[in-house]
N, CA and C of each residue as an Amber inpcrd file, in Angstrom:
protein
   738
   0.8430000  -1.1880000   0.0000000   0.0000000   0.0000000   0.0000000
   0.8870000   1.2500000   0.0000000   0.5890000   2.1950000  -0.8530000
   1.4460000   3.3630000  -0.9930000   1.2400000   4.3450000   0.1500000
   2.2770000   5.1020000   0.4340000   2.2090000   6.1430000   1.4490000
   1.8420000   7.4450000   0.7610000   0.6710000   7.9610000   1.0690000
   0.1980000   9.1380000   0.3590000  -0.2540000  10.2670000   1.2740000
  -0.8420000   9.9560000   2.4080000  -1.4820000  10.9790000   3.2270000
  -0.4650000  11.8260000   3.9800000  -0.7020000  13.1110000   3.9930000
   0.0920000  14.0410000   4.7920000  -0.8540000  14.6780000   5.7970000
  -0.5290000  14.5810000   7.0660000  -1.4320000  14.9860000   8.1330000
  -0.7910000  16.0490000   9.0160000  -1.6190000  16.9440000   9.5210000
  -1.2040000  17.9330000  10.5030000  -1.7760000  17.5160000  11.8570000
  -0.9140000  17.3470000  12.8510000  -1.3520000  16.9830000  14.1930000
  -1.0960000  18.1450000  15.1400000  -2.1290000  18.5830000  15.8350000
  -2.0150000  19.6890000  16.7820000  -2.1050000  19.0890000  18.1850000
  -1.0160000  19.1310000  18.9120000  -0.9490000  18.3900000  20.1740000
  -0.0640000  19.1070000  21.1860000  -0.0940000  18.5710000  22.4110000
   0.9360000  18.8260000  23.4040000   1.5120000  17.4680000  23.8150000
   0.7580000  16.7190000  24.6200000   1.0240000  15.3170000  24.9600000
   2.2320000  15.0680000  25.8680000   3.2790000  15.8590000  25.7790000
   4.4530000  15.6690000  26.6320000   5.0080000  14.2580000  26.5070000
   5.0600000  13.4910000  27.6290000   5.7100000  12.1800000  27.5640000
   4.9100000  11.1530000  26.7690000   3.6700000  11.4830000  26.3940000
   2.8670000  10.5770000  25.5740000   3.0170000  10.8460000  24.0820000
   3.8760000  11.7720000  23.7210000   4.0110000  12.1800000  22.3310000
   4.3750000  10.9990000  21.4310000   5.4250000  10.2760000  21.7800000
   5.8670000   9.1530000  20.9500000   4.8640000   7.9990000  20.9610000
   4.3810000   7.5460000  22.1340000   3.4110000   6.4440000  22.1140000
   2.1530000   6.7350000  21.3090000   1.7150000   7.9990000  21.2690000
   0.4900000   8.3250000  20.5530000   0.7160000   8.5750000  19.0640000
   1.8110000   9.2620000  18.7210000   1.9670000   9.6980000  17.3310000
   2.8460000   8.7870000  16.4840000   3.7440000   8.0220000  17.0880000
   4.5730000   7.1200000  16.2860000   3.7270000   6.0990000  15.5180000
   2.6920000   5.4910000  16.1180000   1.8570000   4.5650000  15.3300000
   1.1460000   5.2430000  14.1630000   0.7220000   6.4940000  14.3650000
   0.0740000   7.2190000  13.2690000   1.0640000   7.4700000  12.1430000
   2.2650000   7.9340000  12.4820000   3.2620000   8.2360000  11.4560000
   3.7330000   6.9810000  10.7320000   3.6910000   5.8350000  11.3990000
   4.1800000   4.6000000  10.7830000   3.1010000   3.8550000   9.9940000
   1.8840000   4.3740000   9.9830000   0.8100000   3.7050000   9.2360000
   1.1740000   3.6430000   7.7540000   0.9160000   2.5200000   7.1000000
   1.3380000   2.3730000   5.7030000   0.7190000   3.3670000   4.7300000
  -0.4080000   3.9790000   5.0880000  -1.0250000   4.9500000   4.1800000
  -0.5830000   6.3830000   4.4620000   0.2560000   6.5840000   5.4630000
   0.6770000   7.9290000   5.8510000   2.1000000   8.1880000   5.3720000
   2.2740000   9.2680000   4.6260000   3.6030000   9.6530000   4.1500000
   4.3450000  10.4820000   5.1830000   3.6360000  11.3920000   5.8660000
   4.2840000  12.2590000   6.8440000   3.2410000  12.8480000   7.7880000
   3.6560000  13.0320000   9.0370000   2.8540000  13.7590000  10.0170000
   3.6570000  14.9820000  10.4440000   3.0660000  16.1490000  10.2950000
   3.6850000  17.3840000  10.7700000   3.0200000  17.7350000  12.0930000
   3.8210000  17.8470000  13.1490000   3.3190000  18.0330000  14.5000000
   3.4200000  19.5080000  14.8770000   2.2770000  20.1630000  14.9800000
   2.2150000  21.5690000  15.3900000   2.1520000  21.5970000  16.9160000
   3.2070000  22.1390000  17.5150000   3.3720000  22.0170000  18.9580000
   4.1290000  23.2250000  19.4920000   4.0520000  23.4500000  20.8050000
   4.7080000  24.6190000  21.3910000   6.2250000  24.5020000  21.3500000
   6.7670000  23.2620000  21.3030000   8.2160000  23.0470000  21.2930000
   8.5110000  21.7000000  20.6640000   9.7060000  21.5040000  20.1020000
  10.0540000  20.2070000  19.5240000  10.0550000  19.1180000  20.5840000
   9.7490000  17.9180000  20.1490000   9.7720000  16.7590000  21.0320000
  10.7600000  15.7280000  20.5400000  10.6840000  14.5050000  21.0600000
  11.6060000  13.4450000  20.6290000  11.4290000  13.1260000  19.1450000
  12.4920000  12.6630000  18.4830000  12.3580000  12.3040000  17.0710000
  11.3840000  11.1530000  16.8610000  10.5740000  11.2810000  15.8130000
   9.6140000  10.2430000  15.4250000   9.7980000  10.0030000  13.9270000
  10.0390000   8.7710000  13.4990000  10.1970000   8.5040000  12.0650000
   8.9880000   8.9800000  11.2660000   9.2630000   9.6250000  10.1280000
   8.2500000  10.1270000   9.2070000   7.3750000  11.1970000   9.8510000
   7.9490000  11.9200000  10.8190000   7.2410000  13.0450000  11.4420000
   8.1960000  14.2190000  11.5640000   7.6470000  15.4250000  11.4890000
   8.4370000  16.6460000  11.6260000   7.7060000  17.5900000  12.5630000
   8.4710000  18.3970000  13.2890000   7.8780000  19.3460000  14.2270000
   7.7680000  20.7330000  13.5950000   6.6630000  21.3800000  13.9060000
   6.4080000  22.7460000  13.4610000   6.0970000  23.5550000  14.7160000
   7.0250000  24.4390000  15.1040000   6.9110000  25.1370000  16.3850000
   6.9870000  26.6440000  16.1800000   6.0980000  27.4050000  16.8160000
   6.1420000  28.8600000  16.6780000   7.3350000  29.4380000  17.4140000
   7.7610000  30.6350000  17.0480000   8.8400000  31.2900000  17.8030000
   8.4110000  31.5370000  19.2380000   9.3840000  31.6340000  20.1130000
   9.0910000  31.7350000  21.5380000   8.7120000  33.1400000  21.9780000
   8.7350000  34.1110000  21.0790000   8.4030000  35.4930000  21.4670000
   6.9390000  35.5900000  21.8990000   6.6970000  36.3810000  22.9240000
   5.3380000  36.5780000  23.3990000   4.9960000  35.6360000  24.5340000
   4.0770000  36.0620000  25.3700000   3.6720000  35.2610000  26.5130000
   2.1600000  35.1760000  26.5790000   1.6790000  34.2650000  27.4030000
   0.2480000  34.1350000  27.6250000  -0.3680000  33.0820000  26.7250000
  -1.4170000  32.3930000  27.2040000  -2.0320000  31.3130000  26.4320000
  -2.6460000  31.7590000  25.1210000  -3.2950000  32.9300000  25.1080000
  -3.9280000  33.3640000  23.8690000  -2.8880000  33.7300000  22.8130000
  -1.7560000  34.2750000  23.2460000  -0.6830000  34.5680000  22.3080000
  -0.1690000  33.2820000  21.6770000  -0.0060000  32.2440000  22.4900000
   0.4870000  30.9660000  21.9840000  -0.5170000  30.3390000  21.0180000
  -1.8050000  30.4230000  21.3340000  -2.8400000  29.8950000  20.4360000
  -2.8180000  30.6280000  19.1070000  -2.7390000  31.9510000  19.1380000
  -2.7320000  32.7400000  17.9120000  -1.5160000  32.4290000  17.0500000
  -0.3610000  32.2590000  17.6790000   0.8450000  31.9660000  16.8970000
   0.7770000  30.5940000  16.2580000   0.2300000  29.6140000  16.9720000
   0.1010000  28.2840000  16.3720000  -0.9340000  28.2860000  15.2490000
  -1.9810000  29.0620000  15.4100000  -2.9960000  29.1550000  14.3630000
  -2.4020000  29.7560000  13.0940000  -1.6450000  30.8290000  13.2340000
  -1.0220000  31.4590000  12.0620000  -0.0020000  30.5200000  11.4140000
   0.8250000  29.8880000  12.2230000   1.8730000  29.0200000  11.6890000
   1.2700000  27.8120000  10.9820000   0.2460000  27.2120000  11.5810000
  -0.3990000  26.0630000  10.9460000  -1.0800000  26.4190000   9.6460000
  -1.7020000  27.5980000   9.6000000  -2.3670000  28.0430000   8.3680000
  -1.3520000  28.2550000   7.2480000  -0.2300000  28.8760000   7.5590000
   0.8080000  29.0960000   6.5450000   1.4010000  27.7750000   6.0660000
   1.5960000  26.8450000   6.9840000   2.1390000  25.5390000   6.5980000
   1.1750000  24.8150000   5.6750000  -0.1170000  24.9030000   5.9520000
  -1.1120000  24.2300000   5.1100000  -1.1440000  24.8640000   3.7210000
  -1.0450000  26.1780000   3.6520000  -1.0210000  26.8400000   2.3480000
   0.1690000  26.3960000   1.5260000   1.2980000  26.1550000   2.1970000
   2.5230000  25.7830000   1.4880000   2.5860000  24.2980000   1.1530000
   2.0180000  23.4370000   2.0350000   2.2360000  22.0000000   1.8860000
   0.9830000  21.2110000   1.5450000  -0.1950000  21.7530000   1.7890000
  -1.4640000  21.0990000   1.4890000  -1.5690000  19.7150000   2.1430000
  -2.0590000  19.6860000   3.3540000  -2.2830000  18.4410000   4.0750000
  -3.6100000  17.8160000   3.6440000  -3.7600000  16.5330000   3.9540000
  -5.0030000  15.8230000   3.6230000  -6.0110000  15.8650000   4.7640000
  -5.5490000  16.1640000   5.9590000  -6.4460000  16.2190000   7.1010000
  -5.6810000  16.6420000   8.3360000  -6.4480000  16.8770000   9.4160000
  -5.8440000  17.2990000  10.6730000  -6.3320000  16.3980000  11.7930000
  -5.4910000  16.2470000  12.8000000  -5.8540000  15.4930000  14.0020000
  -5.4260000  16.2990000  15.2120000  -6.1750000  16.1640000  16.2880000
  -5.8450000  16.8890000  17.5180000  -6.1330000  16.0140000  18.7200000
  -5.3920000  16.2470000  19.7840000  -5.6050000  15.5520000  21.0460000
  -6.0460000  16.5870000  22.0760000  -7.2570000  16.4610000  22.5340000
  -8.0130000  17.3750000  23.4030000  -8.5730000  18.5440000  22.5790000
  -9.7640000  18.9780000  22.9730000 -10.3990000  20.0700000  22.2460000
  -9.7830000  21.4140000  22.5900000  -9.5480000  21.6490000  23.8730000
  -9.0930000  22.9740000  24.2950000  -7.5920000  22.9840000  24.5940000
  -6.7960000  23.7180000  23.7840000  -7.1890000  24.4820000  22.5960000
  -6.8590000  23.7740000  21.2850000  -6.2660000  22.5620000  21.3800000
  -5.6870000  21.9490000  20.1800000  -6.7360000  21.5870000  19.1270000
  -7.8720000  21.0420000  19.5890000  -8.9190000  20.7210000  18.6340000
  -9.4790000  21.9640000  17.9600000  -9.6160000  23.0340000  18.7300000
 -10.1150000  24.2900000  18.1540000  -9.1680000  24.7950000  17.0860000
  -7.8620000  24.7540000  17.3620000  -6.8670000  25.2020000  16.3780000
  -6.9240000  24.3340000  15.1260000  -6.9380000  23.0160000  15.3110000
  -6.9570000  22.0940000  14.1730000  -8.1980000  22.2900000  13.3140000
  -9.3510000  22.4450000  13.9610000 -10.5860000  22.6180000  13.1880000
 -10.5840000  23.9280000  12.4220000 -10.1320000  25.0170000  13.0600000
 -10.0850000  26.3130000  12.3730000  -9.2230000  26.2430000  11.1220000
  -8.0730000  25.5790000  11.2360000  -7.1700000  25.4990000  10.0890000
  -7.7430000  24.6000000   9.0110000  -8.1730000  23.3990000   9.3920000
  -8.6490000  22.4320000   8.3970000  -9.9060000  22.9090000   7.6900000
 -10.8170000  23.5180000   8.4200000 -12.0610000  23.9750000   7.7930000
 -11.8010000  25.0620000   6.7610000 -10.7730000  25.8400000   6.9690000
 -10.4390000  26.8830000   5.9930000 -10.1020000  26.2780000   4.6440000
  -9.5670000  25.0640000   4.6570000  -9.1470000  24.4090000   3.4150000
 -10.0420000  23.2270000   3.0470000 -11.1820000  23.1000000   3.7180000
 -12.1480000  22.0630000   3.3840000 -11.6840000  20.6560000   3.6770000
 -10.8590000  20.4800000   4.6940000 -10.2930000  19.1700000   5.0110000
 -10.9380000  18.6010000   6.2750000 -10.9090000  17.2800000   6.4450000
 -11.5140000  16.6500000   7.6250000 -10.6420000  16.8020000   8.8680000
 -11.3040000  16.6770000  10.0280000 -10.6330000  16.8040000  11.3220000
 -11.0100000  15.6170000  12.2040000  -9.9980000  15.0160000  12.7970000
 -10.2390000  13.9760000  13.8060000  -9.8290000  14.5180000  15.1660000
 -10.6640000  14.2450000  16.1740000 -10.3820000  14.6850000  17.5380000
 -10.3180000  13.4780000  18.4610000  -9.1980000  13.3330000  19.1580000
  -9.0490000  12.2950000  20.1760000  -9.2680000  12.9460000  21.5410000
 -10.1640000  12.3720000  22.3330000 -10.5680000  13.0000000  23.5890000
 -10.1390000  12.1420000  24.7730000  -9.2890000  12.6910000  25.6450000
  -8.9990000  12.0220000  26.9170000 -10.0330000  12.4270000  27.9610000
  -9.8840000  11.9210000  29.1580000 -10.8430000  12.2460000  30.2000000
 -10.8410000  13.7070000  30.5960000  -9.7190000  14.4180000  30.3620000
  -9.6220000  15.8060000  30.8150000 -10.7150000  16.6780000  30.2140000
 -10.9800000  16.5240000  28.9300000 -11.9990000  17.3510000  28.2790000
 -13.3750000  17.1300000  28.9060000 -13.6970000  15.8730000  29.2240000
 -15.0410000  15.5440000  29.6730000 -15.2190000  15.6500000  31.1800000
 -14.1870000  15.2970000  31.9290000 -14.3350000  15.2330000  33.3750000
 -13.7720000  16.4520000  34.1030000 -13.0740000  17.3140000  33.4030000
 -12.5370000  18.5240000  34.0350000 -13.0820000  19.7680000  33.3500000
 -12.6880000  19.9830000  32.0860000 -13.0880000  21.2090000  31.3930000
 -14.6020000  21.3000000  31.2040000 -15.2430000  20.1970000  30.7930000
 -16.6710000  20.2560000  30.4730000 -17.5500000  20.3970000  31.7100000
 -16.9890000  20.2360000  32.8860000 -17.7680000  20.4230000  34.1000000
 -17.8530000  21.8860000  34.5180000 -17.0850000  22.7220000  33.8440000
 -17.1980000  24.1630000  34.0800000 -18.3250000  24.6960000  33.1970000
 -19.3750000  25.2050000  33.8160000 -20.5870000  25.5400000  33.0770000
 -20.3280000  26.4920000  31.9280000 -19.3510000  27.3780000  32.0890000
 -19.0940000  28.3650000  31.0560000 -18.2640000  27.8030000  29.8940000
 -17.6230000  26.6300000  30.0910000 -16.8580000  25.9930000  29.0140000
 -17.6300000  24.8580000  28.3360000 -18.5420000  24.2470000  29.0620000
 -19.1940000  23.0430000  28.5700000 -19.8650000  23.2200000  27.1970000
 -20.7050000  24.2590000  26.9860000 -21.3520000  24.3870000  25.6630000
 -20.3380000  24.5200000  24.5320000 -19.2810000  25.2840000  24.7470000
 -18.2620000  25.4760000  23.7130000 -17.5400000  24.1730000  23.4050000
 -17.1880000  23.4120000  24.4320000 -16.4790000  22.1500000  24.2170000
 -17.3590000  21.1480000  23.4870000 -18.5940000  20.9720000  23.9280000
 -19.4750000  19.9910000  23.2920000 -19.8220000  20.3970000  21.8640000
 -20.0290000  21.6850000  21.6230000 -20.2990000  22.1520000  20.2640000
 -19.0910000  21.8790000  19.3650000 -17.8950000  22.0960000  19.8910000
 -16.6870000  21.8320000  19.1140000 -16.5050000  20.3620000  18.8140000
 -16.7550000  19.5050000  19.7940000 -16.6420000  18.0640000  19.5760000
 -17.6140000  17.6090000  18.4980000 -18.8500000  18.1060000  18.5590000
 -19.8520000  17.7130000  17.5550000 -19.4800000  18.1800000  16.1540000
 -18.6590000  19.2170000  16.0540000 -18.3110000  19.7620000  14.7410000
 -17.2020000  18.9900000  14.0360000 -16.5340000  18.0760000  14.7340000
 -15.4350000  17.3210000  14.1290000 -15.9730000  16.1510000  13.3020000
 -15.2150000  15.7470000  12.2990000 -15.6790000  14.6900000  11.4010000
 -15.6800000  13.3300000  12.0740000 -14.6520000  13.0320000  12.8520000
 -14.6010000  11.8020000  13.6290000 -14.0360000  12.1260000  15.0060000
 -14.4590000  11.3360000  15.9830000 -14.0420000  11.5400000  17.3680000
 -13.7140000  10.1760000  17.9680000 -12.6040000  10.1010000  18.6840000
 -12.2630000   8.8520000  19.3650000 -12.1490000   9.0980000  20.8630000
 -12.6040000   8.1160000  21.6270000 -12.5290000   8.1500000  23.0890000
 -11.9100000   6.8340000  23.5500000 -11.6000000   6.7570000  24.8470000
 -10.8650000   5.5860000  25.3330000 -11.7330000   4.5660000  26.0510000
 -13.0330000   4.8240000  26.1650000 -13.8710000   3.8510000  26.8550000
 -15.3460000   4.0940000  26.6350000 -16.1480000   3.1230000  27.0550000
 -17.5910000   3.1800000  26.8160000 -18.2690000   4.2850000  27.6230000
 -17.7210000   4.6370000  28.7950000 -18.3160000   5.7110000  29.5890000
 -18.2300000   7.0400000  28.8400000 -17.0550000   7.3160000  28.2590000
 -16.8950000   8.5300000  27.4580000 -17.8130000   8.4920000  26.2390000
 -17.9190000   7.3110000  25.6220000 -18.7850000   7.1670000  24.4520000
 -20.2260000   7.5200000  24.7970000 -20.7380000   7.0050000  25.9110000
 -22.1150000   7.2790000  26.3040000 -22.3260000   8.7550000  26.5970000
 -21.3510000   9.3970000  27.2140000 -21.4630000  10.8230000  27.5000000
 -21.6040000  11.6360000  26.2220000 -20.8120000  11.2750000  25.2020000
 -20.8530000  12.0350000  23.9530000 -22.0980000  11.7200000  23.1420000
 -22.5720000  10.4960000  23.2220000 -23.8300000  10.1670000  22.5420000
 -24.9730000  10.9880000  23.1340000 -24.9950000  11.1050000  24.4570000
 -26.0330000  11.9230000  25.1050000 -25.8830000  13.3930000  24.7470000
 -24.6340000  13.8110000  24.4460000 -24.3880000  15.2160000  24.1020000
 -24.6760000  15.5100000  22.6360000 -25.0700000  14.4910000  21.8710000
 -25.4610000  14.7210000  20.4890000 -24.4400000  14.3660000  19.4350000
 -23.3390000  13.7050000  19.8000000 -22.3670000  13.2690000  18.8010000
 -22.9210000  12.0360000  18.0870000 -22.8750000  12.0350000  16.7720000
 -23.4250000  10.9320000  15.9960000 -22.6340000   9.6530000  16.2300000
 -23.3480000   8.5460000  16.3870000 -22.6810000   7.2720000  16.6480000
 -21.7590000   6.8710000  15.4980000 -22.1160000   7.2050000  14.2730000
 -21.2890000   6.7870000  13.1370000 -19.9900000   7.5830000  13.0360000
 -19.8470000   8.6350000  13.8330000 -18.6000000   9.4040000  13.8380000
 -17.7910000   9.1880000  15.1080000 -18.2610000   8.2980000  15.9740000
 -17.6580000   8.1020000  17.2870000 -17.0160000   6.7240000  17.3670000
 -15.7540000   6.6770000  17.8050000 -15.0080000   5.4290000  17.8690000
 -14.3820000   5.2610000  19.2470000 -14.4050000   4.0270000  19.7440000
 -13.7720000   3.7170000  21.0260000 -12.4410000   3.0330000  20.7450000
 -11.3640000   3.6740000  21.2070000 -10.0200000   3.1230000  21.0660000
  -9.4710000   2.9050000  22.4730000  -9.7340000   1.7530000  23.0680000
  -9.3520000   1.5550000  24.4760000  -7.8480000   1.4890000  24.6680000
  -7.4210000   1.9430000  25.8380000  -6.0200000   1.8070000  26.2290000
  -5.8600000   0.4510000  26.9060000  -5.5510000  -0.5410000  26.1220000
  -5.5020000  -1.9050000  26.6410000  -4.1460000  -2.2880000  27.1960000
  -4.0870000  -3.4900000  27.7430000  -2.8700000  -4.0810000  28.2710000
  -2.5070000  -5.2790000  27.4030000  -1.2450000  -5.3950000  27.0530000
  -0.7650000  -6.5190000  26.2570000  -0.8450000  -7.7890000  27.1080000
  -1.8680000  -8.5920000  26.8630000  -2.0860000  -9.7830000  27.6840000
  -1.0270000 -10.8530000  27.4610000  -0.3150000 -10.7890000  26.3350000
   0.7670000 -11.7530000  26.1160000   2.0000000 -11.4050000  26.9380000
   2.1860000 -10.1180000  27.1950000   3.3520000  -9.6790000  27.9640000
   3.0710000  -9.6270000  29.4580000   1.8700000  -9.1840000  29.8210000
   1.5220000  -9.0300000  31.2270000   0.4030000 -10.0140000  31.5770000
   0.7550000 -11.0540000  32.3110000  -0.2460000 -12.0320000  32.7280000
   0.1830000 -12.6710000  34.0440000  -0.7620000 -13.2400000  34.7860000
  -0.4220000 -13.8290000  36.0920000   0.6260000 -14.9390000  35.9520000
   1.5470000 -14.9550000  36.9140000   2.6080000 -15.9740000  36.9000000
   2.3060000 -17.1390000  37.8240000   1.3460000 -16.9810000  38.7150000
   1.0750000 -18.0160000  39.6900000   1.9200000 -17.9080000  40.9410000
   2.8790000 -16.9700000  40.9400000   3.7270000 -16.7880000  42.1140000
   2.9910000 -15.9780000  43.1850000   3.3760000 -16.1260000  44.4510000
   2.7610000 -15.3040000  45.5100000   3.0060000 -13.8230000  45.2300000
   2.0250000 -12.9590000  45.4940000   2.2110000 -11.5200000  45.2230000
   3.3000000 -10.9180000  46.0980000   4.1120000 -10.0490000  45.4840000
   5.1770000  -9.3530000  46.2240000   4.6640000  -8.0790000  46.8600000
   3.5670000  -7.5180000  46.3100000   3.0680000  -6.2230000  46.7730000
   1.5900000  -6.3350000  47.1130000   1.1670000  -5.5400000  48.0730000
  -0.2420000  -5.5130000  48.4590000  -1.0320000  -4.4850000  47.6580000
  -0.4170000  -3.3510000  47.3740000  -1.0780000  -2.2920000  46.6090000
  -0.0670000  -1.7110000  45.6240000  -0.5800000  -1.1370000  44.5310000
   0.3220000  -0.6020000  43.5040000  -0.2870000   0.6320000  42.8620000
   0.5910000   1.5430000  42.4550000   0.2250000   2.6620000  41.5770000
   0.8710000   2.3840000  40.2340000   0.0770000   2.2980000  39.1760000
   0.5930000   2.0400000  37.8320000   0.0870000   3.1580000  36.9300000
   0.9880000   4.0110000  36.4590000   0.5640000   5.1140000  35.6040000
   1.6380000   6.1680000  35.4960000   1.3230000   7.2210000  34.7510000
   2.2580000   8.3280000  34.6100000   2.3740000   9.0890000  35.9190000
   3.5890000   9.5160000  36.2310000   3.7980000  10.3510000  37.4070000
   3.5440000  11.8000000  36.9950000   2.2690000  12.1310000  36.9490000
   1.7900000  13.4090000  36.4300000   0.6510000  13.8790000  37.3130000
   0.4610000  15.1980000  37.3880000  -0.6100000  15.7470000  38.2120000
  -1.9690000  15.1470000  37.8620000  -2.1850000  14.8510000  36.5830000
  -3.4650000  14.2850000  36.1700000  -3.7520000  12.9560000  36.8630000
  -2.7140000  12.1900000  37.1510000  -2.8790000  10.8580000  37.7480000
  -2.7900000  10.8800000  39.2720000  -2.3910000  11.9960000  39.8380000
  -2.3740000  12.2180000  41.2870000  -1.5720000  11.1620000  42.0470000
  -0.3260000  10.9390000  41.6830000   0.4840000   9.9530000  42.4110000
   0.7540000  10.3620000  43.8560000   0.7940000  11.6840000  44.1270000
   1.0420000  12.1200000  45.4950000  -0.1250000  11.7310000  46.4060000
  -1.3300000  11.7570000  45.8680000  -2.4780000  11.3170000  46.6530000
  -2.3610000   9.8290000  46.9690000  -1.8650000   9.0650000  45.9930000
  -1.6630000   7.6260000  46.2450000  -0.6500000   7.4240000  47.3650000
   0.4380000   8.1960000  47.3560000   1.4380000   8.0720000  48.4040000
   0.8590000   8.4270000  49.7780000   0.0500000   9.4830000  49.8180000
  -0.5860000   9.8500000  51.0860000  -1.4950000   8.7310000  51.5790000
  -2.2180000   8.1210000  50.6390000  -3.1110000   7.0210000  51.0140000
  -2.3190000   5.8200000  51.5160000  -1.1800000   5.5430000  50.8680000
  -0.3770000   4.4130000  51.3060000   0.2400000   4.6740000  52.6760000
   0.6330000   5.9200000  52.9270000   1.1700000   6.2540000  54.2410000
   0.1280000   6.0070000  55.3320000  -1.1160000   6.3390000  55.0460000
  -2.1920000   6.0750000  56.0120000  -2.3890000   4.5740000  56.1950000
  -2.3110000   3.8410000  55.0910000  -2.4330000   2.3830000  55.1820000
  -1.3240000   1.7830000  56.0440000  -0.1080000   2.3190000  55.8960000
   1.0110000   1.8210000  56.7010000   0.7770000   2.0470000  58.1930000
   0.1620000   3.1820000  58.5220000  -0.1020000   3.4440000  59.9330000
  -1.1340000   2.4760000  60.4930000  -2.1010000   2.1110000  59.6440000
  -3.1580000   1.2140000  60.0980000  -2.7640000  -0.2530000  59.9600000
  -1.9730000  -0.5640000  58.9180000  -1.5290000  -1.9450000  58.6770000
  -0.0290000  -1.9180000  58.3720000   0.7850000  -1.9150000  59.4050000
   2.2340000  -1.7450000  59.2200000   2.8980000  -2.7730000  58.3170000
   2.2900000  -3.9060000  58.0870000   2.9210000  -4.9150000  57.2500000
   2.6680000  -4.7690000  55.7610000   1.9750000  -3.7300000  55.3550000
   1.6220000  -3.5740000  53.9400000   2.8460000  -3.2260000  53.1030000
   2.8340000  -3.7050000  51.8710000   3.9080000  -3.3930000  50.9180000
   3.2980000  -2.7390000  49.6780000   4.0030000  -1.7530000  49.1110000
   3.4920000  -1.0540000  47.9360000   4.5680000  -0.8220000  46.9040000
   4.1400000  -0.5830000  45.6530000   5.0670000  -0.3180000  44.5660000
   4.4650000   0.7390000  43.6450000   5.3210000   1.6120000  43.1110000
   4.9230000   2.6120000  42.1290000   5.5550000   2.2400000  40.8000000
   4.7460000   2.0760000  39.7630000   5.2300000   1.7000000  38.4400000
   4.9070000   2.8330000  37.4780000   5.9320000   3.4650000  36.9330000
   5.6820000   4.5400000  35.9900000   6.7960000   5.5650000  35.9910000
   6.6160000   6.5820000  35.1490000   7.5850000   7.6620000  35.0310000
   6.8300000   8.9110000  34.6190000   7.4960000  10.0520000  34.7040000
   6.8360000  11.2830000  34.3080000   7.4220000  12.4830000  35.0220000
   6.8140000  13.6610000  34.8200000   7.3810000  14.9050000  35.3600000
   7.3960000  14.9740000  36.8820000   6.6020000  14.1720000  37.5640000
   6.5880000  14.1780000  39.0310000   7.5150000  13.1160000  39.6270000
   8.3780000  12.5580000  38.8100000   9.2490000  11.4940000  39.3140000
  10.1090000  11.9820000  40.4830000  10.7740000  13.1280000  40.3120000
  11.6610000  13.6180000  41.3730000  10.8760000  13.9110000  42.6440000
   9.7140000  14.5200000  42.4990000   8.9030000  14.8330000  43.6780000
   8.4220000  13.5600000  44.3620000   8.0230000  12.5810000  43.5670000
   7.5530000  11.3100000  44.1250000   8.6720000  10.6080000  44.8770000
   9.8520000  10.5780000  44.2690000  10.9780000   9.9150000  44.9280000
  11.4110000  10.6790000  46.1800000  11.3100000  12.0200000  46.1450000
  11.6370000  12.8010000  47.3270000  10.6920000  12.4960000  48.4780000
   9.4110000  12.3780000  48.1830000   8.4440000  12.0200000  49.2180000
   8.7260000  10.6150000  49.7540000   9.1450000   9.7230000  48.8450000
   9.4880000   8.3610000  49.2760000  10.6470000   8.3910000  50.2670000
  11.6660000   9.2000000  49.9630000  12.8130000   9.2830000  50.8740000
  12.3990000   9.8640000  52.2260000  11.5110000  10.8650000  52.1750000
  11.0590000  11.4530000  53.4370000  10.3030000  10.4330000  54.2720000
   9.4520000   9.6720000  53.6420000   8.6330000   8.7110000  54.3740000
   9.4500000   7.5260000  54.8700000  10.5450000   7.2390000  54.1870000
  11.3900000   6.1390000  54.6510000  12.0320000   6.4500000  56.0010000
  12.1020000   7.7450000  56.3520000  12.7340000   8.1140000  57.6070000
  11.9450000   7.6070000  58.8160000  10.6280000   7.3630000  58.6150000
   9.8480000   6.8310000  59.7300000   9.1950000   5.4890000  59.4090000
   9.3980000   5.0120000  58.1660000   8.7910000   3.7480000  57.7530000
   9.8740000   2.7050000  57.5140000   9.5010000   1.4600000  57.6300000
  10.3950000   0.3600000  57.2720000  10.6800000   0.4570000  55.7770000
  11.9500000   0.7270000  55.3600000  12.2430000   0.9230000  53.9300000
  11.8240000  -0.2430000  53.0580000  11.8540000  -1.4470000  53.5860000
  11.5110000  -2.6050000  52.7670000  10.0310000  -2.6450000  52.4270000
   9.2190000  -1.8600000  53.1790000   7.7850000  -1.8860000  52.9430000
   7.2780000  -0.6140000  52.2500000   8.1730000   0.3600000  52.0590000
   7.7340000   1.5800000  51.3950000   7.6560000   1.3510000  49.8910000
   6.7220000   2.0360000  49.1810000   6.5960000   1.8420000  47.7400000
   7.9120000   2.0770000  46.9940000   8.2990000   1.1050000  46.2290000
   9.4490000   1.2740000  45.3460000   8.9440000   1.7420000  43.9900000
   9.8090000   2.4050000  43.2340000   9.4240000   2.8660000  41.8970000
  10.0360000   1.9650000  40.8500000   9.2340000   1.5340000  39.9240000
   9.7170000   0.7040000  38.8220000   9.2370000   1.3290000  37.5240000
  10.0750000   1.2900000  36.4890000   9.6870000   1.8240000  35.1910000
   9.7860000   0.7240000  34.1580000   9.1940000   1.0040000  32.9820000
   9.2510000   0.0350000  31.9020000   7.9680000  -0.7700000  31.8030000
């Protein structure tokens, strides 16, 4: 199958940049993905970064600069479509650019759009109207799907792309468990690893024999490990959550 499609992706994503966009760029029908982002990220085969100059401050300034830069890039390169991760502001930027050139837009929605931004009464109508205006929308689970169906998104434009676990790689071994409780996820404010640590500290006070483990990485790694060191000063180190990555 020939590689023909050229796509514009408007994202932030941070440490999820490669896991989310590398599969898109490597698709056999995709020739190139141009990533419109606030700053360059890790190299991705068949992908290029498009970043506005750093002059100017404030969120609206950054949105305006990305909108102008993406529009100029589309005029020069002619993309086949746009994709965005989260509506605010990336989906809005992607839709504004693509609609100007009559191209389709795909929006991938994490929980943040629905469970945080859309709960603010003054943002909810704008977010839901924007989601309904996209050609296709993907969510990560049936709960999100039901929410959008109730909000008026057409079922034929809505797709569930679950974040699954590789059952061939991760499966029970039959061995006795080494840990009683675990945190598995990104060490990011969205996942609230510090709350998990506070909860485990309370568990240790109530059940001193409990063992815990933290599996993951992210921008809160140093803070998480610092809290671990602090808690080890009064806890049995062998029972305090260890951090594992990979």
